[in-house]
CSV table of C-alpha atoms in Angstrom, one decimal:
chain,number,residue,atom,x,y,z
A,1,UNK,CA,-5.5,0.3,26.1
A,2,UNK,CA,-8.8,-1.5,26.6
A,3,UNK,CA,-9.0,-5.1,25.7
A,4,UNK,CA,-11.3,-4.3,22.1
A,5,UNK,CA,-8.6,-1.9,21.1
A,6,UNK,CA,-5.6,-4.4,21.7
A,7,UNK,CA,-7.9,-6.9,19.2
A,8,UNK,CA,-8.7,-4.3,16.5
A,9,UNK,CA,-5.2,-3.9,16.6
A,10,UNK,CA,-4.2,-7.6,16.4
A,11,UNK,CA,-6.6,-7.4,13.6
A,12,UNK,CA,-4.1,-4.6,11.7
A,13,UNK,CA,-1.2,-6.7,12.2
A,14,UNK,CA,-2.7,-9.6,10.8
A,15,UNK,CA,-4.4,-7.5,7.8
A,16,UNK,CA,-0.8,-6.2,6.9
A,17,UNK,CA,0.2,-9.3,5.7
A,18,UNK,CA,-2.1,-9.1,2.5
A,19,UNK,CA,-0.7,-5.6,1.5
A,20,UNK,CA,0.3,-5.9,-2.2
A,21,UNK,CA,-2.1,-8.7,-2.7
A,22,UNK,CA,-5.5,-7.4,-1.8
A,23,UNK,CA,-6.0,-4.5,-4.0
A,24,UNK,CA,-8.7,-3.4,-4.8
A,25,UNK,CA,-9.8,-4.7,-1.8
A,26,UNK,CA,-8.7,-3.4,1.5
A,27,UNK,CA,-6.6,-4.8,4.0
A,28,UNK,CA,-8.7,-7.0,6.7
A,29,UNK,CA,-7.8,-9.0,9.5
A,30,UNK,CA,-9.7,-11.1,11.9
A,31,UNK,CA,-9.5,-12.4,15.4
A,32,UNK,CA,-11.7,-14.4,17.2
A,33,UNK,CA,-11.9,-14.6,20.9
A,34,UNK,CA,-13.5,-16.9,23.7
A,35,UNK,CA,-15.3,-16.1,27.2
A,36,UNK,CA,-11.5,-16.8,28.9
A,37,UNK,CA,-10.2,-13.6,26.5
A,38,UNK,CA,-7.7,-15.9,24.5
A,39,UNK,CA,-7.8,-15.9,20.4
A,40,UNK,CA,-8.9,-19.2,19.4
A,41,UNK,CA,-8.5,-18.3,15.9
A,42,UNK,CA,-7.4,-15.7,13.3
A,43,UNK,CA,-7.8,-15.2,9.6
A,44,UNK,CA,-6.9,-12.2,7.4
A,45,UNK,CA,-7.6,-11.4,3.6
A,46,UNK,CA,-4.8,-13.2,1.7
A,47,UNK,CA,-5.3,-11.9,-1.7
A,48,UNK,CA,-7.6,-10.6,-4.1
A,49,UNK,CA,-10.9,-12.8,-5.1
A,50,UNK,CA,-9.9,-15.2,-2.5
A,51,UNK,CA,-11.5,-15.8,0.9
A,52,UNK,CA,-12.1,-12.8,3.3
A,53,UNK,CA,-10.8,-12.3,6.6
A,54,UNK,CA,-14.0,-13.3,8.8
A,55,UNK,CA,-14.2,-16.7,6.6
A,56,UNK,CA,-10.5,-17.4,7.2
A,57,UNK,CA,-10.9,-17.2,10.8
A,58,UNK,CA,-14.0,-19.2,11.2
A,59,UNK,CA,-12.1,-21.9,9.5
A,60,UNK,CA,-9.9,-22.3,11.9
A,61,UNK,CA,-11.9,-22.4,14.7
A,62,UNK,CA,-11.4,-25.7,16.8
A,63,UNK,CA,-14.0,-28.3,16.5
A,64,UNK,CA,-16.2,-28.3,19.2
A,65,UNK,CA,-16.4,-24.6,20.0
A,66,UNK,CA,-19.5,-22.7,21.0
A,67,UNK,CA,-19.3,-19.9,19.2
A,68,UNK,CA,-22.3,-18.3,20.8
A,69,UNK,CA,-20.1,-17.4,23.9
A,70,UNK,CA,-17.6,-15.7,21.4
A,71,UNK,CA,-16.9,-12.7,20.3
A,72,UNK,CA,-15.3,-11.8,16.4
A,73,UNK,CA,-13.1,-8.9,16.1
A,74,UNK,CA,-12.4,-7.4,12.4
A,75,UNK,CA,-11.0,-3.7,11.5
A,76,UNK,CA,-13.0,-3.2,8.6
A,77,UNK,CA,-17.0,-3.8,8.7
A,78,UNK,CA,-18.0,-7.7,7.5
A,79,UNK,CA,-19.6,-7.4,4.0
A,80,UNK,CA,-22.8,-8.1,3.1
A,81,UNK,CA,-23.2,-8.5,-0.8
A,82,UNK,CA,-21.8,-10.9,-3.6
A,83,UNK,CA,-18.7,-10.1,-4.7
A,84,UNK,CA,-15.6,-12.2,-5.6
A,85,UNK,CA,-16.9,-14.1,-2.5
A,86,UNK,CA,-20.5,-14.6,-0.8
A,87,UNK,CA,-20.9,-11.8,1.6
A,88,UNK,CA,-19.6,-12.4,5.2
A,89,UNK,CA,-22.4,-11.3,7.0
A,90,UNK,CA,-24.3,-14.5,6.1
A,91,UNK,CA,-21.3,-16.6,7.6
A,92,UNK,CA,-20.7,-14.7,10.4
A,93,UNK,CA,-25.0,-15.0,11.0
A,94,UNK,CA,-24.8,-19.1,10.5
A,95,UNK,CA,-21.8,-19.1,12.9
A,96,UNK,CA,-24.1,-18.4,15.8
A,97,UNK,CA,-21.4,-15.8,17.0
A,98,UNK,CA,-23.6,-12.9,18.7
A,99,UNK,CA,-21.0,-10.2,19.7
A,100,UNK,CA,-19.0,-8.8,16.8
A,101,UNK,CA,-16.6,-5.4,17.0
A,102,UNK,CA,-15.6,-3.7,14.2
A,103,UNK,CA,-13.2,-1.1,13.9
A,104,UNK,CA,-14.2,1.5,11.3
A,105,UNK,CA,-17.3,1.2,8.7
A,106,UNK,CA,-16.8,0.3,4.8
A,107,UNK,CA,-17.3,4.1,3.0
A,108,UNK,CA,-17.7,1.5,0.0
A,109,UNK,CA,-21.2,2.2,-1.5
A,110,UNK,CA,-21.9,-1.7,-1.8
A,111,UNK,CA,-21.2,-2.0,2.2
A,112,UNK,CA,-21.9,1.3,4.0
A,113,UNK,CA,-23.5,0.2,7.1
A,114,UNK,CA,-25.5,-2.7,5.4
A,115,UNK,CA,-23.4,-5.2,6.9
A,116,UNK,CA,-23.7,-3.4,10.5
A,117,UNK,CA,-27.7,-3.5,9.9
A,118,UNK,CA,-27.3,-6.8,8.6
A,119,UNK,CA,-25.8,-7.9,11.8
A,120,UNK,CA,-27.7,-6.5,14.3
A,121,UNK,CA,-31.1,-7.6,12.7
A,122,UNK,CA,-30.0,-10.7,13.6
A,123,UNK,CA,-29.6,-10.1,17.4
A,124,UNK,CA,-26.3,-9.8,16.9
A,125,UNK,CA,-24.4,-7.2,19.3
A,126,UNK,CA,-22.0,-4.9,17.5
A,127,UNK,CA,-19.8,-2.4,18.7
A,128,UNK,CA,-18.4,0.2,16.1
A,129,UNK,CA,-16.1,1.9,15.8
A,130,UNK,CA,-13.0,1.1,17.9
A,131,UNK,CA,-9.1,2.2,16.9
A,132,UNK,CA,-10.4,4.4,13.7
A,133,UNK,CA,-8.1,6.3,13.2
A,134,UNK,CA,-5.6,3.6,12.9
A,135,UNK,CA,-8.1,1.7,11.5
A,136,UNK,CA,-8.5,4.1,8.4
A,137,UNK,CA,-4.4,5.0,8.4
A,138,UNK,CA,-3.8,1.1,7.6
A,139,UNK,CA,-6.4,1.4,4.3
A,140,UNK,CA,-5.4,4.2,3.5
A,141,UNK,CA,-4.9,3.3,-0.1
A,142,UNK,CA,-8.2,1.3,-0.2
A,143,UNK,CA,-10.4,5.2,1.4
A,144,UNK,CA,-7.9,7.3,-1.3
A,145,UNK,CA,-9.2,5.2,-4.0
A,146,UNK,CA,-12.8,5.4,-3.4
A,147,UNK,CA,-12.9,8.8,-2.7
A,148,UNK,CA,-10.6,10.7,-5.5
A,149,UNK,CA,-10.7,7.8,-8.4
A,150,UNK,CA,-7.1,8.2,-9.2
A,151,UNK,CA,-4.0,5.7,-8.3
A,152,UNK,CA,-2.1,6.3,-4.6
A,153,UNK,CA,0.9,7.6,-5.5
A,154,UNK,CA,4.5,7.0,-3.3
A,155,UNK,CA,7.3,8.6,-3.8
A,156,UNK,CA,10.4,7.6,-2.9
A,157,UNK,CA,13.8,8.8,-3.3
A,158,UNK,CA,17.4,8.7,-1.4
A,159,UNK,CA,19.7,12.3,-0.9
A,160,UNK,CA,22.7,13.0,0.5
A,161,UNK,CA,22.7,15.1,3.9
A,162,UNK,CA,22.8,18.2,2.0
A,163,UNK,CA,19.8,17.6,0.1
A,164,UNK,CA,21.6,16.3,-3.0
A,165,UNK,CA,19.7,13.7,-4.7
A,166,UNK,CA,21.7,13.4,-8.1
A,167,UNK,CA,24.9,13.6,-7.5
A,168,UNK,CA,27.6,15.3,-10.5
A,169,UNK,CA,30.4,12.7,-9.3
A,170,UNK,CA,30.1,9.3,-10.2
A,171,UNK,CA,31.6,8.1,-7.2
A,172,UNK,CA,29.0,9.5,-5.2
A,173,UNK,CA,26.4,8.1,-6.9
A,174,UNK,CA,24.9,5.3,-4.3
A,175,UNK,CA,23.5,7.1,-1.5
A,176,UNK,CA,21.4,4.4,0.0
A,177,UNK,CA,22.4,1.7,2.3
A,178,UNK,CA,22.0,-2.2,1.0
A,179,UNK,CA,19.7,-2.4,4.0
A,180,UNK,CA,17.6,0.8,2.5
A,181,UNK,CA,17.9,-0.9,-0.8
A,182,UNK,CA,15.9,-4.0,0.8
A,183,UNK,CA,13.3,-2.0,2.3
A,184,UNK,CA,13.0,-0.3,-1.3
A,185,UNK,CA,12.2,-3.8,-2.7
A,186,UNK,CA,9.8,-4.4,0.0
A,187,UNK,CA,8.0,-1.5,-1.2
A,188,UNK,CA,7.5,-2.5,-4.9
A,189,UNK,CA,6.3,-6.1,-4.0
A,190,UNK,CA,3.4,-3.7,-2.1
A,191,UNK,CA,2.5,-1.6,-5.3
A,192,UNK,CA,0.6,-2.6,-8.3
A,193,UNK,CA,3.4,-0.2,-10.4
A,194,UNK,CA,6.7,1.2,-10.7
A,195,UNK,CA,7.4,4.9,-12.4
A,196,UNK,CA,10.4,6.1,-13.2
A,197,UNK,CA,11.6,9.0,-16.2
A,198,UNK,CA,14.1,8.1,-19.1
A,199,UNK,CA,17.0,9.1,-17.4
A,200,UNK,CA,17.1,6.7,-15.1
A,201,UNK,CA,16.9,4.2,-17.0
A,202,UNK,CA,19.5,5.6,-19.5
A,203,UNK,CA,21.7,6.0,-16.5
A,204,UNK,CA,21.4,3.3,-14.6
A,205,UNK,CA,19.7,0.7,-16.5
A,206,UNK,CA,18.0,-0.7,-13.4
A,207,UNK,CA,15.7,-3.7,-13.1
A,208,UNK,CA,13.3,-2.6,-11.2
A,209,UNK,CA,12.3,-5.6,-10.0
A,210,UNK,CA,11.8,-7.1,-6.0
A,211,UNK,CA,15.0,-9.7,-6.3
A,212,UNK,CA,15.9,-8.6,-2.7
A,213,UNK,CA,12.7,-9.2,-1.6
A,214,UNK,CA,9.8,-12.1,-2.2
A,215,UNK,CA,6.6,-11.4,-3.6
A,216,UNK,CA,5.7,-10.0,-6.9
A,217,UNK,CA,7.1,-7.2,-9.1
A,218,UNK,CA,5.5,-4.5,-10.3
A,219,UNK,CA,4.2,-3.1,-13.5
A,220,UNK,CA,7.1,-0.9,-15.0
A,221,UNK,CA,6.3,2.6,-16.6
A,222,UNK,CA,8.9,4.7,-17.9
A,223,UNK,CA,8.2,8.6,-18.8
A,224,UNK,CA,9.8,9.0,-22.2
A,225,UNK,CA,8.8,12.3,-24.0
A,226,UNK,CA,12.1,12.7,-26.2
A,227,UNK,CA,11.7,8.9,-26.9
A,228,UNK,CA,15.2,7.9,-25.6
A,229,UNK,CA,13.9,4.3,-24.2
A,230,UNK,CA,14.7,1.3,-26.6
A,231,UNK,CA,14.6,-2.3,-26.4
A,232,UNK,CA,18.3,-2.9,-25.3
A,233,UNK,CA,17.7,-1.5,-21.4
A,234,UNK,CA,17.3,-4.8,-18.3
A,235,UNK,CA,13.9,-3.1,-17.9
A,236,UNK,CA,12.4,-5.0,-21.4
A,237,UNK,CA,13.4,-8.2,-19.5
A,238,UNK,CA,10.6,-7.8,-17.3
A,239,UNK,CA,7.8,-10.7,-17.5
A,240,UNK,CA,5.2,-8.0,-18.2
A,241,UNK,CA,6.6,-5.7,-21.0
A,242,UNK,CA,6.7,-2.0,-19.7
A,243,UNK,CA,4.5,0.8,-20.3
A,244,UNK,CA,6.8,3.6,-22.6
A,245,UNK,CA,4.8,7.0,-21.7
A,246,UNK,CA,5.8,8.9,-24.9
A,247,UNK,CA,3.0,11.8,-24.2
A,248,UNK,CA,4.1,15.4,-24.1
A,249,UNK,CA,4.6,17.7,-21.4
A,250,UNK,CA,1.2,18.9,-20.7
A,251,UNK,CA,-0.4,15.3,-20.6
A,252,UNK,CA,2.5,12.8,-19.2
A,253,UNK,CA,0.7,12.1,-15.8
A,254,UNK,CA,-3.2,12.5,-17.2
A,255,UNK,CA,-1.7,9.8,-19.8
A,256,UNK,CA,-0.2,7.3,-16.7
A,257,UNK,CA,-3.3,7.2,-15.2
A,258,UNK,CA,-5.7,6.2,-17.9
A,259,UNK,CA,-3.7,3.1,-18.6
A,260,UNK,CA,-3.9,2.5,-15.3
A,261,UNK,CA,-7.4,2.3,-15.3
A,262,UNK,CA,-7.3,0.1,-18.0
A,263,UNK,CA,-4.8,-2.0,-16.2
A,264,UNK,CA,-6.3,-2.2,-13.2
A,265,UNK,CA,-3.5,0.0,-11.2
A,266,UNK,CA,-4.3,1.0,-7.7
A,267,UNK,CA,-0.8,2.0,-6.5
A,268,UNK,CA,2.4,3.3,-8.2
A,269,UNK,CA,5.7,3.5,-6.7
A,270,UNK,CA,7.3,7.2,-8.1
A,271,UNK,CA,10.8,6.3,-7.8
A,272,UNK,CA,12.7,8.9,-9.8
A,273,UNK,CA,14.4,10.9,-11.3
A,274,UNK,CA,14.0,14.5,-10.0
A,275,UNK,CA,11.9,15.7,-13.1
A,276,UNK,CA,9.5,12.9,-13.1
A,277,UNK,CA,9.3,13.2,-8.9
A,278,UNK,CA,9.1,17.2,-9.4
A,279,UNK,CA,6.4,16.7,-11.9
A,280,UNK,CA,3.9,14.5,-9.2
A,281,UNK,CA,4.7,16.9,-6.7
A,282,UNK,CA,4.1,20.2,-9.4
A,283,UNK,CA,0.5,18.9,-9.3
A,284,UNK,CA,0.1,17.6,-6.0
A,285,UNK,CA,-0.6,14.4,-7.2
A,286,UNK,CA,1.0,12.6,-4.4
A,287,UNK,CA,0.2,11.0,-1.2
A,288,UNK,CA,3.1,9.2,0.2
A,289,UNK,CA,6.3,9.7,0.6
A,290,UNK,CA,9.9,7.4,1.4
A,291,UNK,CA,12.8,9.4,1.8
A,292,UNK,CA,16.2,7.7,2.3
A,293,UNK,CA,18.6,10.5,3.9
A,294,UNK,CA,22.5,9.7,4.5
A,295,UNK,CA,24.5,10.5,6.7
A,296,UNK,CA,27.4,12.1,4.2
A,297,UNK,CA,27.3,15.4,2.4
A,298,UNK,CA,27.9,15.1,-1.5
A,299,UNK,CA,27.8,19.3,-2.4
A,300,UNK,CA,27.7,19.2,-5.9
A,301,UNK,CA,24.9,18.2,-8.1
A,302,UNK,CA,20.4,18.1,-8.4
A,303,UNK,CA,19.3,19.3,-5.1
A,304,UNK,CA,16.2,17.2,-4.2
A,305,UNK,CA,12.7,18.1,-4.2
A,306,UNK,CA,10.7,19.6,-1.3
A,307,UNK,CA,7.5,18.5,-0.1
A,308,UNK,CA,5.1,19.5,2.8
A,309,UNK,CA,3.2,16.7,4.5
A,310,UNK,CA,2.3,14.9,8.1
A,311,UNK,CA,5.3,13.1,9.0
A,312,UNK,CA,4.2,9.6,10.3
A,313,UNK,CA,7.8,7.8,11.1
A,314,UNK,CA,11.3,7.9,11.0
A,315,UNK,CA,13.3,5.1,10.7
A,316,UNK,CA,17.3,4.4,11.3
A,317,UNK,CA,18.5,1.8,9.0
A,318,UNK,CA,22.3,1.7,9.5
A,319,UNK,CA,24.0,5.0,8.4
A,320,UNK,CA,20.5,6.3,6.5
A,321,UNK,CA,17.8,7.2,8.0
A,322,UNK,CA,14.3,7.3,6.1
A,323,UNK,CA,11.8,9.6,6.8
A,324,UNK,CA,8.1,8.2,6.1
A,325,UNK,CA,5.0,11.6,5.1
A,326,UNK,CA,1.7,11.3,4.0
A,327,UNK,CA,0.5,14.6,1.8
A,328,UNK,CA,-1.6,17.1,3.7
């Protein structure tokens, strides 16, 4: 691995920090480095219409330092209009820095290349692109947005080993570990929304909340066709009242996703049951996916759904394991 690569990916790990905070912004990090090759400082993008990465970083740069013999590292190309923010081409420029190495370019219309022309014009040497791949796998949810206009959509959902995801017997009923249950919290603190169908909610009256977890919760949507949902379920507790879909069949997801434009919803979380997963999946109108797999066999009750994708990870978390796709 050469020496810009282990940076840009510094710059990732930093950048991951923001995710659930930053949208719809992408997820930036920032290193900057000296003539001896040690980070003097780093900065990511902390959350939405707040300070971007490149500023954060040359905040904390000591006192004293000559920038001129440093070089900047960020994964995502510097800006260079008004936003939220003043573009970070203009601070970068001021610095003095004159090497900077990005790892992919913004697609965003308002960036494009400008802030790499923008750079350069100012004797700036820039080196692009380094780590893209991994570069565009971290923003993934940022690129999916810009280029198909709809909400990224995760699914999640825990079986049996058998492939049983709603079990007839009560008893069998929790599948996932409280470990998996943590990680599922972690995920909604990361998404803008929640979905989940009537049943769920009539069955297990859940919270759907992140109390095993810090950061935010998200926005709750329930599918209700039949109009089952009243005020008397935990989700109506909820600081933000939920979003009751009472559309038909032909319209439920078409109906989801202009309130979420409305809302200003980048990301839902698709956690269940099987009709309203099914449904997401009928369409292809999915692009992540968490499944939580144990180890025990339950044999009677909704088998769960089956999906084609690119499998990216698979973790072990106790007796479950979870396997981690992105959709084709």
């Amino acid at each position: 691995m050469t020496a810009h690569s282990t940076y840009i990916n510094r710059c990732l790990q930093l950048a991951e920090q923001g995710r659930g905070k930053t949208t719809p912004n992408p997820l930036v990090g920032c290193v900057i480095v000296n003539q001896q090759n040690t980070i003097i400082a780093e900065g990511y993008h902390e959350e939405y219409g707040h300070a971007h990465a490149e500023i954060n970083a040359l905040n904390k740069v000591p006192e004293e330092t000559d920038l001129s013999e440093c070089t900047m590292y960020v994964n995502l190309e510097p800006c260079s209009h008004f936003g939220k923010t003043p573009p970070c081409c203009e601070a970068i420029i001021k610095s003095t820095i004159k090497k900077v190495v990005i790892g992919m370019k913004d697609p965003n219309q308002l960036v494009a290349g400008k802030g790499i022309e923008k750079l350069k014009q100012n004797n700036i040497e820039v080196i692009v692109p380094v780590n893209q791949k991994k570069c565009e796998l971290y923003n993934r949810q940022f690129l999916h947005y810009l280029s198909k206009k709809r909400p990224y959509v995760i699914l999640k959902w825990a079986e049996s080993f058998d492939g049983i995801m709603a079990p007839s017997v009560d008893k069998y009923k929790k599948i996932s570990n409280e470990i998996s249950q943590i990680l599922v919290h972690k995920l909604r603190s990361e998404v803008d929304a929640i979905l989940v169908g009537s049943n769920t909610i009539i069955d297990d009256n859940p919270l759907l909340n992140t109390r095993f977890w810090h950061g935010k919760s998200p926005q709750i949507f329930v599918l209700d066709p039949e109009k089952k949902v009243n005020k008397s379920y935990n989700i109506f507790q909820s600081a933000k009242p939920p979003f009751v879909i009472q559309s038909r069949e032909n319209n439920l997801i078409q109906s989801i996703f202009q309130i979420a434009e409305e809302n200003n919803i980048y990301t839902f979380l698709v956690e269940g049951g099987p009709y309203t997963i099914s449904k997401f999946i009928e369409k292809s109108l999915w692009d992540e996916a968490f499944i939580i797999k144990s180890e025990n066999k339950i044999i009677e009750g909704l088998k769960s759904p089956r999906i084609v994708g690119e499998q990216i990870g698979t973790y072990t978390i106790g007796d479950n394991y979870i396997n981690h796709i992105l959709a084709l």
